Tab-separated table of C-alpha atoms in Angstrom:
chain	number	residue	atom	x	y	z
R	1	MET	CA	-69.687	-22.213	16.769
R	2	VAL	CA	-68.687	-21.332	13.198
R	3	GLU	CA	-67.020	-18.179	14.449
R	4	HIS	CA	-65.121	-20.180	17.079
R	5	LYS	CA	-63.917	-22.682	14.472
R	6	ALA	CA	-62.780	-19.876	12.181
R	7	LEU	CA	-61.010	-18.239	15.115
R	8	ARG	CA	-59.265	-21.512	15.963
R	9	ARG	CA	-58.204	-21.996	12.333
R	10	GLY	CA	-56.855	-18.450	12.262
R	11	THR	CA	-54.985	-19.013	15.503
R	12	VAL	CA	-53.461	-22.243	14.181
R	13	ALA	CA	-52.464	-20.561	10.907
R	14	LEU	CA	-50.916	-17.637	12.772
R	15	SER	CA	-49.038	-19.994	15.094
R	16	LEU	CA	-47.775	-21.980	12.131
R	17	ALA	CA	-46.641	-18.823	10.347
R	18	LEU	CA	-44.894	-17.560	13.467
R	19	GLY	CA	-43.294	-20.968	13.945
R	20	LEU	CA	-41.988	-21.016	10.384
R	21	ALA	CA	-40.704	-17.457	10.733
R	22	THR	CA	-38.974	-18.405	13.985
R	23	CYS	CA	-37.407	-21.461	12.340
R	24	ALA	CA	-36.197	-19.355	9.428
R	25	SER	CA	-34.800	-16.774	11.830
R	26	GLN	CA	-33.049	-19.469	13.863
R	27	ALA	CA	-31.671	-21.074	10.693
R	28	PHE	CA	-30.222	-17.758	9.568
R	29	ALA	CA	-28.820	-17.056	13.021
R	30	HIS	CA	-27.128	-20.441	12.837
R	31	ALA	CA	-25.844	-19.568	9.350
R	32	GLU	CA	-24.121	-16.506	10.758
R	33	GLU	CA	-21.786	-18.814	12.644
R	34	TRP	CA	-20.096	-19.783	9.367
R	35	CYS	CA	-20.923	-17.060	6.854
R	36	LYS	CA	-19.819	-13.856	8.591
R	37	SER	CA	-16.747	-12.241	6.980
R	38	LYS	CA	-13.788	-11.312	9.138
R	39	TYR	CA	-13.404	-8.276	6.894
R	40	GLY	CA	-16.676	-6.714	8.011
R	41	PRO	CA	-20.400	-6.833	7.165
R	42	ALA	CA	-20.006	-4.914	3.894
R	43	ASP	CA	-17.191	-7.063	2.476
R	44	GLU	CA	-17.774	-8.499	-1.005
R	45	ILE	CA	-14.305	-9.681	-2.085
R	46	GLY	CA	-13.359	-12.265	0.533
R	47	ALA	CA	-9.820	-13.587	0.270
R	48	ALA	CA	-8.958	-10.860	-2.234
R	49	ASN	CA	-8.528	-8.641	0.830
R	50	LEU	CA	-5.192	-10.439	1.243
R	51	LEU	CA	-3.813	-8.830	-1.921
R	52	SER	CA	-1.271	-6.083	-1.348
R	53	PRO	CA	1.541	-4.203	-3.096
R	54	GLN	CA	3.981	-6.330	-1.089
R	55	LEU	CA	2.520	-9.567	-2.437
R	56	ALA	CA	2.906	-8.215	-5.970
R	57	LEU	CA	6.494	-7.131	-5.320
R	58	ASP	CA	7.366	-10.508	-3.803
R	59	ALA	CA	5.784	-12.291	-6.778
R	60	ALA	CA	7.846	-10.178	-9.180
R	61	LYS	CA	11.016	-11.490	-7.523
R	62	LEU	CA	10.099	-14.984	-8.749
R	63	VAL	CA	10.561	-13.922	-12.367
R	64	LYS	CA	13.975	-15.230	-13.436
R	65	THR	CA	13.607	-16.182	-17.120
R	66	GLY	CA	10.681	-14.055	-18.283
R	67	LYS	CA	8.905	-17.091	-19.706
R	68	THR	CA	5.120	-16.743	-19.730
R	69	TYR	CA	2.446	-19.437	-19.607
R	70	ARG	CA	-1.152	-19.123	-20.760
R	71	LEU	CA	-3.264	-20.915	-18.179
R	72	GLY	CA	-6.519	-20.499	-20.071
R	73	ALA	CA	-7.721	-23.363	-22.252
R	74	GLU	CA	-8.993	-22.803	-25.778
R	75	THR	CA	-12.784	-22.454	-25.741
R	76	ASN	CA	-15.272	-23.218	-28.497
R	77	ALA	CA	-18.657	-24.820	-29.200
R	78	LYS	CA	-17.118	-28.271	-28.735
R	79	SER	CA	-15.734	-27.542	-25.266
R	80	PRO	CA	-17.286	-30.068	-22.867
R	81	ALA	CA	-19.127	-28.315	-20.069
R	82	TYR	CA	-21.227	-29.102	-17.020
R	83	PRO	CA	-24.832	-29.613	-18.230
R	84	PRO	CA	-26.812	-27.681	-19.357
R	85	ARG	CA	-24.062	-25.202	-20.172
R	86	GLY	CA	-23.172	-24.544	-23.796
R	87	TRP	CA	-21.346	-22.064	-25.989
R	88	SER	CA	-21.505	-20.652	-29.513
R	89	LEU	CA	-19.783	-17.970	-31.544
R	90	THR	CA	-21.194	-16.017	-34.484
R	91	VAL	CA	-18.976	-13.788	-36.630
R	92	THR	CA	-20.729	-10.981	-38.513
R	93	SER	CA	-19.692	-8.358	-41.102
R	94	PRO	CA	-22.330	-5.653	-40.542
R	95	GLY	CA	-23.461	-3.689	-43.596
R	96	GLN	CA	-21.083	-5.517	-45.914
R	97	ALA	CA	-23.347	-7.974	-47.681
R	98	GLY	CA	-22.120	-8.954	-51.119
R	99	GLY	CA	-18.615	-7.681	-50.408
R	100	ALA	CA	-19.614	-4.041	-49.759
R	101	THR	CA	-17.097	-1.828	-47.963
R	102	LEU	CA	-17.214	1.392	-45.977
R	103	GLY	CA	-16.094	4.814	-47.280
R	104	PRO	CA	-13.434	5.812	-49.771
R	105	SER	CA	-10.795	3.734	-47.994
R	106	LYS	CA	-12.972	0.637	-48.548
R	107	THR	CA	-12.843	-0.361	-44.895
R	108	SER	CA	-14.072	-3.826	-44.038
R	109	TYR	CA	-14.471	-5.283	-40.585
R	110	ASN	CA	-15.813	-8.209	-38.567
R	111	ASP	CA	-17.582	-8.387	-35.216
R	112	ASP	CA	-18.393	-11.377	-33.068
R	113	ILE	CA	-21.297	-12.407	-30.852
R	114	TYR	CA	-20.875	-14.843	-27.976
R	115	ALA	CA	-23.998	-16.737	-26.942
R	116	GLY	CA	-23.904	-19.160	-24.088
R	117	TRP	CA	-22.909	-19.762	-20.495
R	118	VAL	CA	-19.963	-18.043	-18.861
R	119	GLY	CA	-19.141	-21.256	-16.994
R	120	VAL	CA	-17.630	-22.902	-20.069
R	121	GLY	CA	-13.871	-23.203	-20.499
R	122	SER	CA	-11.370	-21.522	-18.178
R	123	GLN	CA	-13.207	-19.517	-15.551
R	124	ILE	CA	-13.147	-17.984	-12.109
R	125	ASP	CA	-16.058	-18.629	-9.769
R	126	GLY	CA	-17.142	-15.474	-8.007
R	127	LEU	CA	-18.374	-15.499	-4.421
R	128	GLY	CA	-22.003	-15.316	-5.551
R	129	HIS	CA	-21.764	-18.666	-7.330
R	130	VAL	CA	-22.432	-21.226	-4.578
R	131	GLY	CA	-24.072	-20.878	-1.159
R	132	ILE	CA	-25.524	-23.000	1.614
R	133	ASP	CA	-29.309	-23.137	1.932
R	134	ASN	CA	-29.674	-19.836	0.053
R	135	VAL	CA	-27.075	-18.038	2.211
R	136	TYR	CA	-23.849	-16.935	0.538
R	137	TYR	CA	-20.507	-15.444	1.536
R	138	ASN	CA	-20.766	-12.853	4.311
R	139	CYS	CA	-24.340	-13.869	5.111
R	140	PHE	CA	-25.867	-12.349	1.985
R	141	LYS	CA	-29.215	-14.060	1.420
R	142	ASN	CA	-30.275	-15.199	-2.031
R	143	SER	CA	-33.575	-13.295	-1.850
R	144	GLU	CA	-31.755	-10.029	-1.135
R	145	PHE	CA	-29.127	-9.911	-3.871
R	146	VAL	CA	-29.823	-12.380	-6.690
R	147	GLN	CA	-31.700	-10.852	-9.636
R	148	VAL	CA	-32.121	-12.177	-13.162
R	149	ASP	CA	-30.313	-9.149	-14.620
R	150	GLY	CA	-27.302	-9.471	-12.295
R	151	LEU	CA	-26.216	-9.936	-8.699
R	152	ARG	CA	-26.682	-6.913	-6.454
R	153	LYS	CA	-23.837	-8.158	-4.241
R	154	LEU	CA	-20.723	-10.288	-4.853
R	155	GLY	CA	-20.595	-9.559	-8.598
R	156	VAL	CA	-17.371	-10.346	-10.469
R	157	GLU	CA	-16.863	-6.651	-11.203
R	158	LYS	CA	-15.742	-6.342	-7.570
R	159	ILE	CA	-12.835	-8.799	-7.988
R	160	PRO	CA	-9.555	-6.843	-7.946
R	161	PRO	CA	-6.594	-7.797	-10.171
R	162	PHE	CA	-4.657	-10.785	-8.846
R	163	VAL	CA	-0.885	-10.273	-8.815
R	164	THR	CA	0.620	-12.716	-6.369
R	165	ARG	CA	2.631	-15.893	-5.996
R	166	GLY	CA	1.276	-18.979	-7.700
R	167	VAL	CA	2.236	-22.601	-7.079
R	168	VAL	CA	1.302	-25.809	-8.867
R	169	LEU	CA	1.251	-29.242	-7.265
R	170	ASP	CA	1.887	-32.048	-9.757
R	171	MET	CA	-0.523	-34.768	-8.672
R	172	THR	CA	0.316	-36.894	-11.723
R	173	ALA	CA	3.806	-37.302	-10.239
R	174	TYR	CA	2.364	-38.034	-6.791
R	175	PHE	CA	0.093	-40.829	-8.034
R	176	GLY	CA	2.415	-41.974	-10.818
R	177	LYS	CA	-0.249	-41.633	-13.525
R	178	ASP	CA	-0.418	-39.382	-16.601
R	179	VAL	CA	-4.108	-38.824	-15.829
R	180	VAL	CA	-5.127	-39.091	-12.184
R	181	PRO	CA	-8.276	-41.279	-11.972
R	182	GLU	CA	-11.679	-39.802	-11.312
R	183	GLY	CA	-12.795	-39.898	-7.687
R	184	THR	CA	-9.233	-39.445	-6.395
R	185	ALA	CA	-9.251	-36.902	-3.555
R	186	PHE	CA	-6.383	-34.627	-2.497
R	187	ASN	CA	-6.474	-33.887	1.201
R	188	ARG	CA	-3.922	-32.628	3.722
R	189	LYS	CA	-1.696	-35.704	3.483
R	190	GLU	CA	-1.437	-35.594	-0.322
R	191	ILE	CA	-1.044	-31.814	-0.400
R	192	ASP	CA	1.702	-31.734	2.237
R	193	GLU	CA	3.608	-34.687	0.820
R	194	GLN	CA	3.618	-33.381	-2.754
R	195	ALA	CA	4.497	-29.850	-1.645
R	196	LYS	CA	7.458	-31.284	0.283
R	197	ARG	CA	8.577	-33.305	-2.751
R	198	GLN	CA	8.565	-30.139	-4.841
R	199	GLY	CA	10.251	-28.057	-2.156
R	200	LEU	CA	7.227	-25.780	-1.789
R	201	GLU	CA	5.706	-23.953	1.142
R	202	ILE	CA	2.119	-22.770	0.710
R	203	ARG	CA	1.829	-19.191	1.951
R	204	THR	CA	-0.788	-16.585	2.746
R	205	GLY	CA	-2.162	-14.992	-0.426
R	206	ASP	CA	-1.015	-17.791	-2.757
R	207	VAL	CA	-2.923	-19.145	-5.733
R	208	VAL	CA	-2.672	-22.939	-5.498
R	209	LEU	CA	-3.142	-25.010	-8.657
R	210	PHE	CA	-3.332	-28.787	-9.081
R	211	HIS	CA	-2.086	-30.584	-12.194
R	212	THR	CA	-3.937	-33.870	-12.752
R	213	GLY	CA	-3.712	-34.410	-16.517
R	214	TRP	CA	-7.517	-34.353	-16.673
R	215	LEU	CA	-7.687	-31.554	-19.266
R	216	SER	CA	-5.812	-33.801	-21.705
R	217	LEU	CA	-9.034	-35.821	-22.099
R	218	VAL	CA	-10.786	-32.939	-23.891
R	219	GLY	CA	-11.359	-33.850	-27.528
R	220	LYS	CA	-10.234	-37.424	-26.858
R	221	ASP	CA	-12.746	-38.678	-24.306
R	222	ASP	CA	-15.215	-35.887	-23.550
R	223	LYS	CA	-17.683	-38.323	-22.019
R	224	ARG	CA	-15.189	-39.436	-19.383
R	225	PHE	CA	-14.017	-35.851	-18.863
R	226	LEU	CA	-17.513	-34.763	-17.812
R	227	ALA	CA	-18.534	-37.920	-15.962
R	228	GLY	CA	-16.137	-37.342	-13.058
R	229	GLU	CA	-12.745	-35.980	-12.092
R	230	PRO	CA	-9.975	-36.153	-9.510
R	231	GLY	CA	-9.802	-33.200	-7.203
R	232	LEU	CA	-9.729	-31.443	-3.892
R	233	GLY	CA	-11.377	-33.158	-0.924
R	234	ARG	CA	-13.256	-31.535	1.930
R	235	GLU	CA	-10.401	-31.836	4.406
R	236	GLY	CA	-7.980	-30.505	1.796
R	237	ALA	CA	-10.230	-27.517	1.148
R	238	ALA	CA	-10.464	-26.687	4.847
R	239	TYR	CA	-6.701	-27.141	5.188
R	240	LEU	CA	-5.884	-24.742	2.355
R	241	ALA	CA	-8.422	-22.280	3.763
R	242	SER	CA	-6.525	-22.394	7.058
R	243	LYS	CA	-3.414	-21.417	5.063
R	244	GLN	CA	-5.280	-18.268	3.939
R	245	VAL	CA	-4.801	-18.800	0.218
R	246	LEU	CA	-6.370	-16.442	-2.307
R	247	ALA	CA	-7.643	-18.946	-4.873
R	248	ILE	CA	-7.482	-22.652	-5.688
R	249	GLY	CA	-7.689	-24.131	-9.167
R	250	ALA	CA	-7.040	-27.216	-11.254
R	251	ASP	CA	-7.037	-28.573	-14.793
R	252	THR	CA	-10.504	-29.993	-14.147
R	253	TRP	CA	-13.983	-28.608	-14.788
R	254	GLY	CA	-15.135	-28.562	-11.158
R	255	LEU	CA	-12.022	-28.538	-8.906
R	256	GLU	CA	-13.352	-31.069	-6.376
R	257	THR	CA	-13.277	-34.831	-6.631
R	258	ILE	CA	-16.203	-36.439	-8.448
R	259	PRO	CA	-17.741	-38.848	-7.531
R	260	PHE	CA	-17.889	-36.872	-4.292
R	261	GLU	CA	-16.222	-38.267	-1.193
R	262	LYS	CA	-18.254	-40.581	1.013
R	263	GLU	CA	-20.848	-38.614	2.999
R	264	ALA	CA	-19.940	-35.383	1.162
R	265	GLY	CA	-22.674	-33.044	0.020
R	266	VAL	CA	-23.205	-31.818	-3.533
R	267	PHE	CA	-20.251	-29.566	-4.441
R	268	GLU	CA	-19.437	-29.218	-0.747
R	269	VAL	CA	-15.859	-28.139	-1.503
R	270	HIS	CA	-17.322	-25.166	-3.402
R	271	GLN	CA	-19.338	-24.352	-0.283
R	272	ILE	CA	-16.279	-24.571	1.968
R	273	LEU	CA	-14.198	-22.312	-0.254
R	274	LEU	CA	-16.647	-19.781	-1.706
R	275	ALA	CA	-19.394	-19.468	0.890
R	276	LYS	CA	-17.506	-20.115	4.109
R	277	ASN	CA	-14.088	-18.631	3.336
R	278	GLY	CA	-14.402	-16.284	0.352
R	279	ILE	CA	-11.698	-18.201	-1.534
R	280	TYR	CA	-11.987	-18.092	-5.313
R	281	ILE	CA	-12.122	-21.178	-7.541
R	282	LEU	CA	-10.341	-21.507	-10.899
R	283	GLU	CA	-11.516	-24.230	-13.269
R	284	ASN	CA	-10.098	-25.707	-16.480
R	285	MET	CA	-6.645	-24.267	-15.878
R	286	ASN	CA	-4.057	-25.365	-18.451
R	287	THR	CA	-1.304	-26.546	-16.109
R	288	ALA	CA	0.423	-29.035	-18.438
R	289	GLU	CA	3.259	-26.748	-19.571
R	290	LEU	CA	4.001	-25.671	-16.007
R	291	ALA	CA	4.302	-29.323	-15.005
R	292	ARG	CA	6.514	-30.148	-18.006
R	293	ASP	CA	8.885	-27.313	-17.114
R	294	ARG	CA	8.736	-28.120	-13.393
R	295	ALA	CA	7.748	-24.504	-12.892
R	296	TRP	CA	6.489	-25.022	-9.377
R	297	GLU	CA	6.252	-21.368	-8.330
R	298	PHE	CA	5.709	-18.250	-10.397
R	299	MET	CA	4.220	-14.807	-10.584
R	300	PHE	CA	0.465	-15.226	-11.113
R	301	VAL	CA	-1.557	-12.519	-12.876
R	302	LEU	CA	-5.317	-12.540	-13.437
R	303	SER	CA	-7.954	-9.931	-14.189
R	304	ALA	CA	-11.616	-10.908	-14.337
R	305	VAL	CA	-13.853	-9.346	-16.996
R	306	ARG	CA	-15.792	-6.637	-15.160
R	307	VAL	CA	-19.357	-7.588	-16.052
R	308	THR	CA	-21.594	-5.882	-13.517
R	309	GLY	CA	-23.422	-8.433	-11.412
R	310	GLY	CA	-21.711	-11.397	-13.049
R	311	VAL	CA	-21.489	-14.726	-11.244
R	312	GLN	CA	-18.424	-16.087	-13.065
R	313	SER	CA	-15.875	-14.754	-15.539
R	314	LEU	CA	-13.970	-16.262	-18.422
R	315	VAL	CA	-10.262	-15.861	-17.690
R	316	ASN	CA	-6.868	-16.524	-19.226
R	317	PRO	CA	-4.487	-16.120	-16.274
R	318	VAL	CA	-0.754	-15.769	-16.918
R	319	ALA	CA	2.071	-17.410	-15.025
R	320	ILE	CA	5.505	-15.752	-15.339
R	321	ARG	CA	8.741	-17.299	-14.118
């Protein structure tokens, strides 16, 4: 009798294990419907496959005045960041205590040490940043490529240089406010209408930026800055993905509208762009000068820091017009 009970328990446990394995297998099979890359099973760069010498040449034709714009925001220990992220800088003068110098030429020098999270300040989100139920772009599973000492797939070192056309949509003009209110979503209607007002056509391989005035709150109302933001809605994200853009960014810390749209998941726009479409996200972009100059289209240049296995990268993209 005891043996029979043990056998039954073993059978139940085995059935349960097989059932869970089957469920997991079915869940992953379902995931493949959205996560598979059109660029092949080994692809790790997503929309960056759209980059080409022709895109760079076409972008160069947009340069008429030679004026350059720094799109990166200044970053320091006071920069507000998504919790629990933080940042600090330590400057050292190795071996020079008490004013000592090096050699007969009395050389002195300084070094610096950054300590903190990469996701502070102006940044690019790599494709290994956000997934759906532990599945990431091109069906890479969390358990197979995420390690504490770096990603084994989708690391930022794989991101090629971006040289392409950039456009900025001035949403402060669209809504008639210097700072677009938090929770305001930009979807297809708002995107199309503002693009038309500015005489813009969004094209394959573009970097699309949104100017909302939100970055102007930094140092003035950091609490409000972090509590929410205007931004891209789910429909707008899917729409821009259908346009085959390279990257989407804004002068906000998280790109998408917060509070999230009704019935939206947590950072679902990140999922739509990064996980489903391999489209990069640019956060805390300094778009104010572009908007002031009505510089709606420009040559966009970006190179991510090639940290092996990195999830994100600090960036200071340049717009040239």
